[in-house]
Every structure is written in structure tokens, then in C-alpha cells.
PDB file of C-alpha atoms and ligand atoms in Angstrom:
ATOM      1  CA  MET J   1     -12.342  33.217 -48.665  1.00  0.00           C
ATOM      2  CA  ALA J   2     -11.061  34.561 -45.375  1.00  0.00           C
ATOM      3  CA  SER J   3     -12.740  31.771 -43.400  1.00  0.00           C
ATOM      4  CA  GLN J   4     -11.512  29.177 -45.658  1.00  0.00           C
ATOM      5  CA  VAL J   5      -8.265  30.438 -45.253  1.00  0.00           C
ATOM      6  CA  THR J   6      -8.315  30.197 -41.500  1.00  0.00           C
ATOM      7  CA  CYS J   7      -9.958  26.792 -41.595  1.00  0.00           C
ATOM      8  CA  THR J   8      -7.071  25.346 -43.921  1.00  0.00           C
ATOM      9  CA  LEU J   9      -4.420  26.843 -41.722  1.00  0.00           C
ATOM     10  CA  PHE J  10      -6.269  25.718 -38.634  1.00  0.00           C
ATOM     11  CA  SER J  11      -6.670  21.898 -40.275  1.00  0.00           C
ATOM     12  CA  LEU J  12      -2.622  22.035 -41.008  1.00  0.00           C
ATOM     13  CA  GLN J  13      -1.968  23.175 -37.621  1.00  0.00           C
ATOM     14  CA  PHE J  14      -4.070  20.289 -36.347  1.00  0.00           C
ATOM     15  CA  ILE J  15      -2.723  17.975 -38.753  1.00  0.00           C
ATOM     16  CA  LEU J  16       1.101  19.152 -37.416  1.00  0.00           C
ATOM     17  CA  PHE J  17      -0.073  18.866 -33.863  1.00  0.00           C
ATOM     18  CA  SER J  18      -1.502  15.273 -34.239  1.00  0.00           C
ATOM     19  CA  TYR J  19       1.727  14.153 -36.045  1.00  0.00           C
ATOM     20  CA  PHE J  20       3.966  15.363 -33.314  1.00  0.00           C
ATOM     21  CA  PHE J  21       1.732  14.398 -30.700  1.00  0.00           C
ATOM     22  CA  THR J  22       1.701  10.854 -32.012  1.00  0.00           C
ATOM     23  CA  ILE J  23       5.262  10.924 -32.435  1.00  0.00           C
ATOM     24  CA  THR J  24       6.094  12.170 -28.844  1.00  0.00           C
ATOM     25  CA  SER J  25       3.545   9.760 -27.135  1.00  0.00           C
ATOM     26  CA  GLY J  26       4.603   6.727 -29.108  1.00  0.00           C
ATOM     27  CA  ALA J  27       8.210   7.196 -27.678  1.00  0.00           C
ATOM     28  CA  PHE J  28       6.525   7.544 -24.230  1.00  0.00           C
ATOM     29  CA  CYS J  29       4.278   5.057 -23.936  1.00  0.00           C
ATOM     30  CA  GLU J  30       3.113   2.187 -26.267  1.00  0.00           C
ATOM     31  CA  GLU J  31      -0.413   0.664 -26.523  1.00  0.00           C
ATOM     32  CA  GLY J  32      -0.206  -2.756 -24.746  1.00  0.00           C
ATOM     33  CA  ALA J  33      -2.093  -5.107 -27.720  1.00  0.00           C
ATOM     34  CA  GLU J  34       0.205  -7.909 -26.658  1.00  0.00           C
ATOM     35  CA  VAL J  35      -0.221  -7.186 -22.913  1.00  0.00           C
ATOM     36  CA  ILE J  36      -3.574  -7.465 -23.259  1.00  0.00           C
ATOM     37  CA  ALA J  37      -3.750 -10.626 -25.353  1.00  0.00           C
ATOM     38  CA  ILE J  38      -1.824 -12.731 -22.733  1.00  0.00           C
ATOM     39  CA  LYS J  39      -4.057 -11.096 -20.088  1.00  0.00           C
ATOM     40  CA  ARG J  40      -4.354 -13.673 -17.135  1.00  0.00           C
ATOM     41  CA  ALA J  41      -7.965 -14.252 -15.077  1.00  0.00           C
ATOM     42  CA  GLU J  42      -7.125 -12.150 -12.085  1.00  0.00           C
ATOM     43  CA  LYS J  43      -7.065 -14.138  -8.746  1.00  0.00           C
ATOM     44  CA  THR J  44      -7.988 -13.484  -4.937  1.00  0.00           C
ATOM     45  CA  THR J  45      -5.350 -14.545  -2.464  1.00  0.00           C
ATOM     46  CA  HIS J  46      -6.162 -14.488   1.255  1.00  0.00           C
ATOM     47  CA  LEU J  47      -3.166 -13.963   3.763  1.00  0.00           C
ATOM     48  CA  HIS J  48      -3.304 -14.448   7.625  1.00  0.00           C
ATOM     49  CA  PHE J  49      -0.658 -13.235   9.663  1.00  0.00           C
ATOM     50  CA  TYR J  50      -0.037 -11.279  12.743  1.00  0.00           C
ATOM     51  CA  PHE J  51       1.923  -7.790  12.961  1.00  0.00           C
ATOM     52  CA  HIS J  52       4.041  -6.814  16.099  1.00  0.00           C
ATOM     53  CA  ASP J  53       4.435  -3.151  16.824  1.00  0.00           C
ATOM     54  CA  ILE J  54       7.522  -2.696  19.611  1.00  0.00           C
ATOM     55  CA  VAL J  55       7.662   0.759  20.642  1.00  0.00           C
ATOM     56  CA  SER J  56       9.212   0.355  24.196  1.00  0.00           C
ATOM     57  CA  GLY J  57      12.695  -1.261  25.312  1.00  0.00           C
ATOM     58  CA  GLU J  58      16.098  -1.286  23.778  1.00  0.00           C
ATOM     59  CA  ASN J  59      15.250  -2.429  20.416  1.00  0.00           C
ATOM     60  CA  PRO J  60      11.793  -0.751  19.407  1.00  0.00           C
ATOM     61  CA  SER J  61      10.846  -1.731  15.867  1.00  0.00           C
ATOM     62  CA  ALA J  62       8.761   1.564  15.361  1.00  0.00           C
ATOM     63  CA  ILE J  63      10.616   4.959  16.507  1.00  0.00           C
ATOM     64  CA  ARG J  64       9.309   8.551  16.278  1.00  0.00           C
ATOM     65  CA  ILE J  65      10.519  10.525  13.633  1.00  0.00           C
ATOM     66  CA  ALA J  66       8.314  13.787  13.788  1.00  0.00           C
ATOM     67  CA  GLY J  67       5.828  15.739  15.983  1.00  0.00           C
ATOM     68  CA  SER J  68       5.127  18.515  17.915  1.00  0.00           C
ATOM     69  CA  ASP J  69       5.648  19.177  21.725  1.00  0.00           C
ATOM     70  CA  LYS J  70       1.893  20.584  21.858  1.00  0.00           C
ATOM     71  CA  SER J  71      -0.015  17.149  21.542  1.00  0.00           C
ATOM     72  CA  SER J  72       0.312  13.688  19.851  1.00  0.00           C
ATOM     73  CA  PHE J  73      -1.415  15.221  16.664  1.00  0.00           C
ATOM     74  CA  GLY J  74       1.177  14.748  14.152  1.00  0.00           C
ATOM     75  CA  ASP J  75       3.555  12.117  15.775  1.00  0.00           C
ATOM     76  CA  THR J  76       4.768  10.332  13.045  1.00  0.00           C
ATOM     77  CA  MET J  77       6.468   6.768  13.502  1.00  0.00           C
ATOM     78  CA  MET J  78       8.766   4.647  11.042  1.00  0.00           C
ATOM     79  CA  ALA J  79       8.236   0.738  11.782  1.00  0.00           C
ATOM     80  CA  ASP J  80       9.763  -1.935  10.473  1.00  0.00           C
ATOM     81  CA  ASP J  81       7.562  -4.575  12.209  1.00  0.00           C
ATOM     82  CA  LEU J  82       7.812  -8.020  11.957  1.00  0.00           C
ATOM     83  CA  LEU J  83       4.982 -10.193  10.486  1.00  0.00           C
ATOM     84  CA  THR J  84       4.424 -13.874  11.811  1.00  0.00           C
ATOM     85  CA  GLU J  85       2.457 -16.579  11.346  1.00  0.00           C
ATOM     86  CA  GLY J  86       0.942 -17.060  14.797  1.00  0.00           C
ATOM     87  CA  PRO J  87       0.225 -14.730  17.774  1.00  0.00           C
ATOM     88  CA  GLU J  88       3.371 -15.075  19.425  1.00  0.00           C
ATOM     89  CA  ILE J  89       6.147 -12.949  18.532  1.00  0.00           C
ATOM     90  CA  SER J  90       8.502 -15.933  18.386  1.00  0.00           C
ATOM     91  CA  SER J  91       6.406 -17.992  15.986  1.00  0.00           C
ATOM     92  CA  LYS J  92       7.588 -18.239  12.206  1.00  0.00           C
ATOM     93  CA  PRO J  93       8.422 -15.077  10.427  1.00  0.00           C
ATOM     94  CA  VAL J  94       6.435 -14.292   7.259  1.00  0.00           C
ATOM     95  CA  GLY J  95       7.793 -10.689   6.508  1.00  0.00           C
ATOM     96  CA  LYS J  96       7.947  -7.318   7.640  1.00  0.00           C
ATOM     97  CA  ALA J  97       5.835  -4.353   7.572  1.00  0.00           C
ATOM     98  CA  GLN J  98       7.953  -1.248   6.597  1.00  0.00           C
ATOM     99  CA  GLY J  99       6.976   2.319   6.441  1.00  0.00           C
ATOM    100  CA  LEU J 100       5.101   5.203   8.322  1.00  0.00           C
ATOM    101  CA  TYR J 101       2.375   5.459  10.403  1.00  0.00           C
ATOM    102  CA  ALA J 102       1.187   8.924  11.811  1.00  0.00           C
ATOM    103  CA  LEU J 103      -1.522  10.379  14.164  1.00  0.00           C
ATOM    104  CA  ALA J 104      -3.810  12.061  11.402  1.00  0.00           C
ATOM    105  CA  ALA J 105      -6.910  13.084  13.950  1.00  0.00           C
ATOM    106  CA  GLN J 106      -6.843  16.353  16.210  1.00  0.00           C
ATOM    107  CA  ASN J 107     -10.137  14.774  18.093  1.00  0.00           C
ATOM    108  CA  ASP J 108      -9.765  11.073  17.802  1.00  0.00           C
ATOM    109  CA  ILE J 109      -7.266   8.170  17.511  1.00  0.00           C
ATOM    110  CA  SER J 110      -6.852   7.544  13.668  1.00  0.00           C
ATOM    111  CA  LEU J 111      -3.713   6.977  12.067  1.00  0.00           C
ATOM    112  CA  LEU J 112      -2.485   7.392   8.599  1.00  0.00           C
ATOM    113  CA  MET J 113      -0.642   4.213   7.303  1.00  0.00           C
ATOM    114  CA  VAL J 114       1.576   4.235   4.565  1.00  0.00           C
ATOM    115  CA  MET J 115       3.360   0.804   4.624  1.00  0.00           C
ATOM    116  CA  ASN J 116       4.583  -1.874   2.441  1.00  0.00           C
ATOM    117  CA  TYR J 117       4.226  -5.590   3.979  1.00  0.00           C
ATOM    118  CA  ALA J 118       7.262  -7.448   2.740  1.00  0.00           C
ATOM    119  CA  PHE J 119       6.841 -11.218   2.443  1.00  0.00           C
ATOM    120  CA  THR J 120       9.898 -13.524   3.145  1.00  0.00           C
ATOM    121  CA  GLU J 121       7.774 -16.762   3.241  1.00  0.00           C
ATOM    122  CA  GLY J 122       6.988 -19.559   0.772  1.00  0.00           C
ATOM    123  CA  GLU J 123       5.869 -18.434  -2.844  1.00  0.00           C
ATOM    124  CA  TYR J 124       5.562 -14.881  -1.496  1.00  0.00           C
ATOM    125  CA  ASN J 125       9.071 -14.531  -0.843  1.00  0.00           C
ATOM    126  CA  GLY J 126      10.212 -11.345  -2.196  1.00  0.00           C
ATOM    127  CA  SER J 127       6.702 -10.024  -3.031  1.00  0.00           C
ATOM    128  CA  SER J 128       4.900  -6.893  -1.129  1.00  0.00           C
ATOM    129  CA  ILE J 129       1.902  -5.259  -0.969  1.00  0.00           C
ATOM    130  CA  SER J 130       1.511  -1.373  -0.245  1.00  0.00           C
ATOM    131  CA  ILE J 131      -1.089  -0.403   2.379  1.00  0.00           C
ATOM    132  CA  LEU J 132      -2.446   3.538   2.383  1.00  0.00           C
ATOM    133  CA  GLY J 133      -5.123   3.851   4.817  1.00  0.00           C
ATOM    134  CA  ARG J 134      -6.933   5.091   7.659  1.00  0.00           C
ATOM    135  CA  ASN J 135      -6.562   3.217  10.919  1.00  0.00           C
ATOM    136  CA  GLN J 136      -8.770   4.157  13.766  1.00  0.00           C
ATOM    137  CA  ILE J 137      -6.962   1.764  16.138  1.00  0.00           C
ATOM    138  CA  LEU J 138      -9.398   1.707  19.090  1.00  0.00           C
ATOM    139  CA  ASN J 139     -12.050  -0.090  16.703  1.00  0.00           C
ATOM    140  CA  ASP J 140     -12.522  -3.850  16.955  1.00  0.00           C
ATOM    141  CA  VAL J 141     -11.832  -4.350  13.096  1.00  0.00           C
ATOM    142  CA  ARG J 142     -10.298  -1.389  10.726  1.00  0.00           C
ATOM    143  CA  GLU J 143     -10.366  -1.825   6.952  1.00  0.00           C
ATOM    144  CA  MET J 144      -7.449  -0.248   5.231  1.00  0.00           C
ATOM    145  CA  PRO J 145      -6.896  -0.337   1.317  1.00  0.00           C
ATOM    146  CA  ILE J 146      -4.209  -2.286  -0.714  1.00  0.00           C
ATOM    147  CA  VAL J 147      -3.255   0.280  -3.291  1.00  0.00           C
ATOM    148  CA  GLY J 148      -0.453  -2.177  -5.107  1.00  0.00           C
ATOM    149  CA  GLY J 149       2.076  -4.577  -5.302  1.00  0.00           C
ATOM    150  CA  SER J 150       5.022  -6.074  -6.445  1.00  0.00           C
ATOM    151  CA  GLY J 151       6.518  -9.553  -7.541  1.00  0.00           C
ATOM    152  CA  LEU J 152       3.494 -12.110  -7.353  1.00  0.00           C
ATOM    153  CA  PHE J 153       1.469  -9.161  -6.049  1.00  0.00           C
ATOM    154  CA  ARG J 154       2.094  -7.040  -9.114  1.00  0.00           C
ATOM    155  CA  LEU J 155      -0.982  -4.744 -10.035  1.00  0.00           C
ATOM    156  CA  ALA J 156      -2.636  -5.661  -6.765  1.00  0.00           C
ATOM    157  CA  HIS J 157      -5.626  -4.209  -5.101  1.00  0.00           C
ATOM    158  CA  GLY J 158      -7.711  -5.425  -2.338  1.00  0.00           C
ATOM    159  CA  TYR J 159      -8.235  -4.776   1.473  1.00  0.00           C
ATOM    160  CA  ALA J 160      -6.842  -5.630   4.749  1.00  0.00           C
ATOM    161  CA  LEU J 161      -8.905  -6.057   7.838  1.00  0.00           C
ATOM    162  CA  ALA J 162      -6.703  -5.405  11.023  1.00  0.00           C
ATOM    163  CA  HIS J 163      -7.741  -6.253  14.448  1.00  0.00           C
ATOM    164  CA  THR J 164      -5.797  -5.696  17.817  1.00  0.00           C
ATOM    165  CA  VAL J 165      -5.253  -8.769  19.658  1.00  0.00           C
ATOM    166  CA  TRP J 166      -2.861  -7.529  22.216  1.00  0.00           C
ATOM    167  CA  PHE J 167      -1.286  -4.356  23.608  1.00  0.00           C
ATOM    168  CA  ASP J 168      -0.045  -2.939  26.756  1.00  0.00           C
ATOM    169  CA  GLU J 169       0.308   0.243  28.686  1.00  0.00           C
ATOM    170  CA  GLN J 170       3.361   0.951  26.998  1.00  0.00           C
ATOM    171  CA  GLY J 171       2.157   0.979  23.686  1.00  0.00           C
ATOM    172  CA  ASP J 172       3.297  -2.273  22.286  1.00  0.00           C
ATOM    173  CA  ALA J 173       0.856  -3.981  20.397  1.00  0.00           C
ATOM    174  CA  THR J 174       0.050  -7.208  18.109  1.00  0.00           C
ATOM    175  CA  VAL J 175      -2.544  -7.358  15.568  1.00  0.00           C
ATOM    176  CA  GLU J 176      -4.131  -9.700  13.403  1.00  0.00           C
ATOM    177  CA  TYR J 177      -4.303  -9.305   9.911  1.00  0.00           C
ATOM    178  CA  ASN J 178      -6.818 -10.781   7.165  1.00  0.00           C
ATOM    179  CA  VAL J 179      -5.750  -9.831   3.695  1.00  0.00           C
ATOM    180  CA  TYR J 180      -7.615 -10.185   0.458  1.00  0.00           C
ATOM    181  CA  VAL J 181      -5.447  -9.290  -2.518  1.00  0.00           C
ATOM    182  CA  SER J 182      -6.350  -9.710  -5.976  1.00  0.00           C
ATOM    183  CA  HIS J 183      -3.585  -9.831  -8.546  1.00  0.00           C
ATOM    184  CA  TYR J 184      -2.954 -11.910 -11.868  1.00  0.00           C
TER     185      TYR J 184
HETATM  186  C1  NAG U 201      13.707 -15.524   0.615  1.00  0.00           C
HETATM  187  O1  NAG U 201      14.542 -15.003  -0.510  1.00  0.00           O
HETATM  188  C2  NAG U 201      15.985 -14.868  -0.180  1.00  0.00           C
HETATM  189  C3  NAG U 201      16.473 -14.003  -1.437  1.00  0.00           C
HETATM  190  O2  NAG U 201      16.194 -15.109  -2.508  1.00  0.00           O
HETATM  191  C4  NAG U 201      16.466 -16.030   0.211  1.00  0.00           C
HETATM  192  O3  NAG U 201      17.971 -15.581   0.757  1.00  0.00           O
HETATM  193  C5  NAG U 201      16.123 -16.477   1.777  1.00  0.00           C
HETATM  194  O4  NAG U 201      16.442 -17.706   2.260  1.00  0.00           O
HETATM  195  C6  NAG U 201      14.259 -16.543   1.383  1.00  0.00           C
HETATM  196  N1  NAG U 201      13.540 -17.012   2.526  1.00  0.00           N
HETATM  197  C7  NAG U 201      12.981 -18.272   2.640  1.00  0.00           C
HETATM  198  C8  NAG U 201      12.318 -18.265   4.075  1.00  0.00           C
HETATM  199  O5  NAG U 201      12.851 -19.151   1.690  1.00  0.00           O
END
């Protein structure tokens, strides 16, 4: 008898909980049946461009915003770096790489990259991809994940391959990017 009462109370509680849970989650998020119905095939786009990181001179495109006096570990830069079609900085602009890179390793040269690559050219004008990855800048080719995007690159995922084509003793560099991005 006692266990039956407990069981009935429990069931009631469960029903009430389910009821409120359904109401709450229904208000906050909806099952995307229509979205699934119109889902288009995913496609992969290959982008090729050059990234110019200028840290020297009167008008650097990347500036140090944090770090310690003890070592370079923790040095953090804010960049608004030009992206161009060809390797020369004077070639046709295709966008900007905006965001942070920081020295995230104590015993080697490895950057944490947290950057949006915002494009301004052709059909990709106004669209962007977001990169969050590890960049061991002394390696010939570095692979970094694309974790999202906007505009034509909405729901993007993929990877970027970065290869330094030029650098000088002041720290300025030109990096070639081959990006493979899947999106809808
Ligand atoms: C990109 O879009 C902006 C805003 O719509 C526009 O002002 C600009 O001229 C466009 N650039 C190119 C290269 O089409």
C-alpha cells in the first residue's frame, strides 16, 4: 500500500516535471523539422590567399596587448592583418584577419590563434570564417581548425593550412593560406 502511494506520487511528479520541462524547452528551442526538410547538400570551398602580419614601423597591423616582462611566454597580440590574392601586400585585397594570437608554449614557439577571417571580395564579401588553433610558426605547414563561420560560411567547419613564405628580423611575415571549408 505504502509503496503504491509512493509510486503514484512519483509518477505524478514525473508527469508534472515532463509537462513543465516540455513547456520550458518548447519556449526556448524548437525542433527544426522544417530546417531538416530543406537541408541542402554540404559543399567544400577551397580558398587561397596571403596573410600579412606587420609588427614593425609606424603603422603595424598587429600590436602587443598583454604579456609579462619575464619572458615572451604569454605575449598576446591583437591583429587586423590584410589578406591579399597574391603574395605581395600591394596585390588585390580579399579580406582581413582580425583577432588574437598569443605565445602559448613555454618551451617552443607555438601560438594560440583565435581569429576571424573576414572576406571582402566577390561572392564572399561580408562572409567570415573563425579559426581556433595551434600555430607552430617554425614548422613548414601548420594545420588549424575552422570552427565556424558566418554569411555564406554559416555552419562552416574545416581546416586551414598555413605556410610562411617570407619573414624578416623585425618579425613581419607573409603567410600563404590554403583553406578547405565545408558549409551549406
Ligand atoms: C563589399 O560589401 C560592402 C558592403 O556591402 C561594399 O561597400 C563593398 O563595396 C563591397 N566590396 C566589394 C569588393 O565588392
